[in-house]
């Protein structure tokens, strides 16, 4: 069965520090992988996606993610976090034309 | 990317009543989905709204409780029937939109925040 694990429920980082949010997936076929962000009181916004090709994908707001098939991981990174990045981050897996399976999310807090 | 709107954006309802949530997309899409996000939780798929046929429900969700309509390729409704406080959640509409090489990406509406008293 398809599943997504986000091991960290809550992460706190200082503004300007680097960030890495972990995501591990279980999927029977070649996965499509996504990261979404949900700001307080808002809907979900797509940050980036991986379908094939280059395993390092760039997204909006300075985020990037790296697909590592051997580790079944798709970790999200940002070199320097801004206070406005405080939000809930969801990793998801799918395979085109099927609904996504979401992880439980990681809440990011940013401190001065 | 598709632009998705939902109505209402939020509502407070009494138990035992029903609420219909509308989802409108600015372009024709094949796949539309309804998700539920309970407080502090991740997203759970309720059903896939199929144009011209009955919705396909996930385990734990039934048509009598969550009837869905999909009259055309740009619109869908989800009704939360006979509500109880446990139905208090954010309800999100989502669509699949093909991109390059038929790679599809799901986009989400802003959500409907429902509180049942």
mmCIF file of C-alpha atoms in Angstrom:
data_model
loop_
_atom_site.group_PDB
_atom_site.id
_atom_site.type_symbol
_atom_site.label_atom_id
_atom_site.label_comp_id
_atom_site.label_asym_id
_atom_site.label_seq_id
_atom_site.Cartn_x
_atom_site.Cartn_y
_atom_site.Cartn_z
ATOM 1 C CA UNK A 1 0.000 0.000 0.000
ATOM 2 C CA UNK A 2 1.073 3.532 -0.643
ATOM 3 C CA UNK A 3 2.181 5.517 2.375
ATOM 4 C CA UNK A 4 4.107 8.623 3.280
ATOM 5 C CA UNK A 5 5.978 9.152 6.524
ATOM 6 C CA UNK A 6 7.022 12.528 7.827
ATOM 7 C CA UNK A 7 8.966 11.640 10.967
ATOM 8 C CA UNK A 8 9.065 15.138 12.410
ATOM 9 C CA UNK A 9 5.780 16.477 13.752
ATOM 10 C CA UNK A 10 7.182 19.872 14.697
ATOM 11 C CA UNK A 11 10.466 21.613 13.901
ATOM 12 C CA UNK A 12 11.705 24.953 15.162
ATOM 13 C CA UNK A 13 14.490 26.804 13.404
ATOM 14 C CA UNK A 14 16.019 30.233 13.743
ATOM 15 C CA UNK A 15 15.458 32.751 11.005
ATOM 16 C CA UNK A 16 18.340 32.553 8.540
ATOM 17 C CA UNK A 17 19.207 28.987 9.464
ATOM 18 C CA UNK A 18 18.994 26.102 7.014
ATOM 19 C CA UNK A 19 16.070 23.723 6.968
ATOM 20 C CA UNK A 20 15.521 20.106 6.045
ATOM 21 C CA UNK A 21 12.136 18.406 6.325
ATOM 22 C CA UNK A 22 12.144 14.654 5.976
ATOM 23 C CA UNK A 23 9.814 12.544 3.892
ATOM 24 C CA UNK A 24 9.892 8.803 3.274
ATOM 25 C CA UNK A 25 7.476 7.001 1.011
ATOM 26 C CA UNK A 26 6.329 3.520 0.178
ATOM 27 C CA UNK A 27 5.040 3.039 -3.330
ATOM 28 C CA UNK A 28 4.785 0.073 -5.662
ATOM 29 C CA UNK A 29 5.674 1.887 -8.855
ATOM 30 C CA UNK A 30 7.718 4.887 -9.882
ATOM 31 C CA UNK A 31 6.275 7.603 -7.703
ATOM 32 C CA UNK A 32 5.322 11.145 -8.405
ATOM 33 C CA UNK A 33 6.338 13.144 -5.335
ATOM 34 C CA UNK A 34 5.088 16.474 -4.111
ATOM 35 C CA UNK A 35 5.588 18.982 -1.341
ATOM 36 C CA UNK A 36 2.745 21.296 -0.358
ATOM 37 C CA UNK A 37 2.683 24.116 2.162
ATOM 38 C CA UNK A 38 -0.322 25.225 4.188
ATOM 39 C CA UNK A 39 -0.105 28.571 5.931
ATOM 40 C CA UNK A 40 -2.422 29.197 8.879
ATOM 41 C CA UNK A 41 -5.994 29.524 7.694
ATOM 42 C CA UNK A 42 -5.040 28.898 4.078
ATOM 43 C CA UNK A 43 -5.393 26.114 1.543
ATOM 44 C CA UNK A 44 -2.567 24.016 0.170
ATOM 45 C CA UNK A 45 -0.013 25.527 -2.155
ATOM 46 C CA UNK A 46 2.243 23.386 -4.320
ATOM 47 C CA UNK A 47 5.920 24.014 -3.549
ATOM 48 C CA UNK A 48 7.506 21.553 -5.956
ATOM 49 C CA UNK A 49 7.100 18.185 -7.592
ATOM 50 C CA UNK A 50 9.196 15.340 -8.926
ATOM 51 C CA UNK A 51 8.128 13.163 -11.824
ATOM 52 C CA UNK A 52 11.349 11.978 -13.443
ATOM 53 C CA UNK A 53 14.769 13.142 -14.581
ATOM 54 C CA UNK A 54 16.996 15.282 -12.411
ATOM 55 C CA UNK A 55 16.619 14.099 -8.832
ATOM 56 C CA UNK A 56 17.152 17.578 -7.431
ATOM 57 C CA UNK A 57 14.104 19.716 -8.083
ATOM 58 C CA UNK A 58 13.686 23.402 -7.498
ATOM 59 C CA UNK A 59 10.472 24.916 -6.279
ATOM 60 C CA UNK A 60 8.976 28.219 -5.347
ATOM 61 C CA UNK A 61 10.055 30.392 -2.415
ATOM 62 C CA UNK A 62 13.637 29.095 -2.567
ATOM 63 C CA UNK A 63 12.797 25.496 -1.678
ATOM 64 C CA UNK A 64 14.356 22.429 -3.232
ATOM 65 C CA UNK A 65 13.947 18.702 -2.730
ATOM 66 C CA UNK A 66 16.046 15.692 -3.596
ATOM 67 C CA UNK A 67 14.653 12.349 -4.651
ATOM 68 C CA UNK A 68 16.722 9.414 -3.418
ATOM 69 C CA UNK A 69 15.307 6.162 -4.709
ATOM 70 C CA UNK A 70 17.686 4.006 -2.667
ATOM 71 C CA UNK A 71 16.423 5.617 0.532
ATOM 72 C CA UNK A 72 12.799 6.074 -0.591
ATOM 73 C CA UNK A 73 13.130 9.669 0.478
ATOM 74 C CA UNK A 74 12.167 13.079 -0.849
ATOM 75 C CA UNK A 75 13.478 15.582 1.680
ATOM 76 C CA UNK A 76 12.684 19.274 1.414
ATOM 77 C CA UNK A 77 15.431 21.830 1.984
ATOM 78 C CA UNK A 78 15.919 25.556 2.165
ATOM 79 C CA UNK A 79 19.305 27.185 2.782
ATOM 80 C CA UNK A 80 17.994 30.171 4.723
ATOM 81 C CA UNK A 81 14.600 30.232 6.387
ATOM 82 C CA UNK A 82 12.465 33.348 6.590
ATOM 83 C CA UNK A 83 9.841 34.053 9.253
ATOM 84 C CA UNK A 84 7.167 33.845 6.577
ATOM 85 C CA UNK A 85 8.049 30.174 6.013
ATOM 86 C CA UNK A 86 6.337 29.229 9.274
ATOM 87 C CA UNK A 87 3.577 26.856 8.152
ATOM 88 C CA UNK A 88 2.549 23.221 7.874
ATOM 89 C CA UNK A 89 4.372 21.210 5.224
ATOM 90 C CA UNK A 90 2.941 18.113 3.619
ATOM 91 C CA UNK A 91 4.721 15.515 1.526
ATOM 92 C CA UNK A 92 2.558 13.507 -0.876
ATOM 93 C CA UNK A 93 2.947 10.638 -3.328
ATOM 94 C CA UNK A 94 0.903 9.676 -6.356
ATOM 95 C CA UNK A 95 1.121 8.268 -9.858
ATOM 96 C CA UNK A 96 -0.790 10.492 -12.207
ATOM 97 C CA UNK A 97 -4.567 10.370 -12.517
ATOM 98 C CA UNK A 98 -4.865 8.971 -9.009
ATOM 99 C CA UNK A 99 -5.495 10.916 -5.816
ATOM 100 C CA UNK A 100 -2.502 11.730 -3.693
ATOM 101 C CA UNK A 101 -1.544 10.068 -0.438
ATOM 102 C CA UNK A 102 -0.368 12.582 2.135
ATOM 103 C CA UNK A 103 1.946 12.399 5.097
ATOM 104 C CA UNK A 104 0.778 13.702 8.460
ATOM 105 C CA UNK A 105 2.639 16.954 7.978
ATOM 106 C CA UNK A 106 5.460 18.793 9.706
ATOM 107 C CA UNK A 107 4.775 22.057 11.450
ATOM 108 C CA UNK A 108 7.583 24.566 11.040
ATOM 109 C CA UNK A 109 8.088 27.331 13.565
ATOM 110 C CA UNK A 110 10.606 30.104 12.917
ATOM 111 C CA UNK A 111 12.141 32.056 15.786
ATOM 112 C CA UNK A 112 14.093 35.278 15.653
ATOM 113 C CA UNK B 1 -2.292 26.094 -12.824
ATOM 114 C CA UNK B 2 -6.029 25.754 -12.305
ATOM 115 C CA UNK B 3 -7.784 28.383 -10.211
ATOM 116 C CA UNK B 4 -10.191 26.772 -7.766
ATOM 117 C CA UNK B 5 -12.787 28.504 -5.644
ATOM 118 C CA UNK B 6 -14.924 27.091 -2.881
ATOM 119 C CA UNK B 7 -18.112 28.318 -1.257
ATOM 120 C CA UNK B 8 -18.666 28.884 1.557
ATOM 121 C CA UNK B 9 -15.212 29.651 2.896
ATOM 122 C CA UNK B 10 -16.403 28.866 6.409
ATOM 123 C CA UNK B 11 -19.606 28.073 8.266
ATOM 124 C CA UNK B 12 -20.924 27.261 11.697
ATOM 125 C CA UNK B 13 -23.742 24.740 11.678
ATOM 126 C CA UNK B 14 -26.026 23.045 14.138
ATOM 127 C CA UNK B 15 -25.884 19.293 14.575
ATOM 128 C CA UNK B 16 -28.406 17.372 12.521
ATOM 129 C CA UNK B 17 -28.364 19.857 9.646
ATOM 130 C CA UNK B 18 -26.661 19.533 6.255
ATOM 131 C CA UNK B 19 -24.252 21.786 4.392
ATOM 132 C CA UNK B 20 -23.450 21.787 0.690
ATOM 133 C CA UNK B 21 -19.999 22.956 -0.359
ATOM 134 C CA UNK B 22 -19.402 24.138 -3.900
ATOM 135 C CA UNK B 23 -16.184 23.827 -5.893
ATOM 136 C CA UNK B 24 -15.682 25.786 -9.107
ATOM 137 C CA UNK B 25 -12.672 25.470 -11.424
ATOM 138 C CA UNK B 26 -11.702 27.971 -14.089
ATOM 139 C CA UNK B 27 -10.973 25.247 -16.666
ATOM 140 C CA UNK B 28 -12.276 21.833 -17.572
ATOM 141 C CA UNK B 29 -10.636 19.059 -15.587
ATOM 142 C CA UNK B 30 -11.041 15.335 -15.668
ATOM 143 C CA UNK B 31 -10.470 14.463 -12.048
ATOM 144 C CA UNK B 32 -11.915 16.242 -9.041
ATOM 145 C CA UNK B 33 -11.377 15.075 -5.486
ATOM 146 C CA UNK B 34 -12.781 15.939 -2.078
ATOM 147 C CA UNK B 35 -10.572 15.751 1.003
ATOM 148 C CA UNK B 36 -11.194 16.219 4.690
ATOM 149 C CA UNK B 37 -8.642 17.691 7.077
ATOM 150 C CA UNK B 38 -9.616 17.255 10.678
ATOM 151 C CA UNK B 39 -8.120 19.645 13.234
ATOM 152 C CA UNK B 40 -4.377 19.175 13.483
ATOM 153 C CA UNK B 41 -4.428 16.271 11.041
ATOM 154 C CA UNK B 42 -3.356 15.535 7.501
ATOM 155 C CA UNK B 43 -5.623 15.256 4.483
ATOM 156 C CA UNK B 44 -7.877 12.244 4.021
ATOM 157 C CA UNK B 45 -9.490 11.535 0.685
ATOM 158 C CA UNK B 46 -13.274 11.319 0.886
ATOM 159 C CA UNK B 47 -14.097 10.556 -2.725
ATOM 160 C CA UNK B 48 -13.328 11.093 -6.383
ATOM 161 C CA UNK B 49 -16.041 13.065 -8.152
ATOM 162 C CA UNK B 50 -16.668 11.549 -11.574
ATOM 163 C CA UNK B 51 -18.388 13.552 -14.271
ATOM 164 C CA UNK B 52 -21.503 11.790 -15.464
ATOM 165 C CA UNK B 53 -21.390 8.947 -12.971
ATOM 166 C CA UNK B 54 -21.485 8.306 -9.246
ATOM 167 C CA UNK B 55 -18.588 9.357 -7.092
ATOM 168 C CA UNK B 56 -16.070 6.781 -5.953
ATOM 169 C CA UNK B 57 -15.812 6.743 -2.168
ATOM 170 C CA UNK B 58 -12.858 5.757 -0.025
ATOM 171 C CA UNK B 59 -13.110 3.304 2.818
ATOM 172 C CA UNK B 60 -14.931 4.844 5.749
ATOM 173 C CA UNK B 61 -16.951 7.304 3.681
ATOM 174 C CA UNK B 62 -20.428 6.635 2.318
ATOM 175 C CA UNK B 63 -22.691 8.345 -0.163
ATOM 176 C CA UNK B 64 -25.532 8.823 2.309
ATOM 177 C CA UNK B 65 -23.291 10.896 4.555
ATOM 178 C CA UNK B 66 -21.303 12.706 1.848
ATOM 179 C CA UNK B 67 -23.359 12.910 -1.355
ATOM 180 C CA UNK B 68 -21.389 14.392 -4.241
ATOM 181 C CA UNK B 69 -22.500 15.883 -7.519
ATOM 182 C CA UNK B 70 -20.405 16.503 -10.634
ATOM 183 C CA UNK B 71 -22.710 17.952 -13.268
ATOM 184 C CA UNK B 72 -19.941 19.122 -15.585
ATOM 185 C CA UNK B 73 -16.169 19.332 -15.974
ATOM 186 C CA UNK B 74 -15.754 22.552 -13.982
ATOM 187 C CA UNK B 75 -18.051 22.141 -10.980
ATOM 188 C CA UNK B 76 -18.733 19.790 -8.089
ATOM 189 C CA UNK B 77 -20.555 19.843 -4.776
ATOM 190 C CA UNK B 78 -20.024 17.928 -1.559
ATOM 191 C CA UNK B 79 -22.812 17.735 1.001
ATOM 192 C CA UNK B 80 -22.098 16.926 4.620
ATOM 193 C CA UNK B 81 -25.352 15.397 5.841
ATOM 194 C CA UNK B 82 -26.833 15.078 9.317
ATOM 195 C CA UNK B 83 -23.822 16.783 10.803
ATOM 196 C CA UNK B 84 -22.294 16.057 14.171
ATOM 197 C CA UNK B 85 -19.429 17.830 15.965
ATOM 198 C CA UNK B 86 -17.087 15.128 14.636
ATOM 199 C CA UNK B 87 -17.657 16.547 11.143
ATOM 200 C CA UNK B 88 -15.917 19.778 12.126
ATOM 201 C CA UNK B 89 -13.063 19.926 9.645
ATOM 202 C CA UNK B 90 -11.645 21.700 6.667
ATOM 203 C CA UNK B 91 -13.076 20.306 3.440
ATOM 204 C CA UNK B 92 -10.857 20.737 0.400
ATOM 205 C CA UNK B 93 -11.625 20.382 -3.263
ATOM 206 C CA UNK B 94 -8.768 19.313 -5.506
ATOM 207 C CA UNK B 95 -8.320 18.871 -9.244
ATOM 208 C CA UNK B 96 -5.846 17.050 -11.450
ATOM 209 C CA UNK B 97 -4.369 19.106 -14.199
ATOM 210 C CA UNK B 98 -2.207 17.579 -16.904
ATOM 211 C CA UNK B 99 1.120 19.164 -17.537
ATOM 212 C CA UNK B 100 4.010 18.313 -19.775
ATOM 213 C CA UNK B 101 4.111 14.714 -20.975
ATOM 214 C CA UNK B 102 0.733 14.130 -19.333
ATOM 215 C CA UNK B 103 2.286 14.422 -15.904
ATOM 216 C CA UNK B 104 -0.537 15.450 -13.672
ATOM 217 C CA UNK B 105 -0.432 17.712 -10.683
ATOM 218 C CA UNK B 106 -3.119 18.177 -8.079
ATOM 219 C CA UNK B 107 -4.131 21.678 -7.154
ATOM 220 C CA UNK B 108 -6.246 22.571 -4.162
ATOM 221 C CA UNK B 109 -8.964 25.026 -3.424
ATOM 222 C CA UNK B 110 -8.769 27.302 -0.385
ATOM 223 C CA UNK B 111 -10.923 24.972 1.694
ATOM 224 C CA UNK B 112 -14.183 25.277 3.599
ATOM 225 C CA UNK B 113 -13.832 25.512 7.363
ATOM 226 C CA UNK B 114 -16.794 23.856 9.036
ATOM 227 C CA UNK B 115 -17.624 23.994 12.712
ATOM 228 C CA UNK B 116 -20.540 21.903 13.961
ATOM 229 C CA UNK B 117 -22.023 22.803 17.314
#
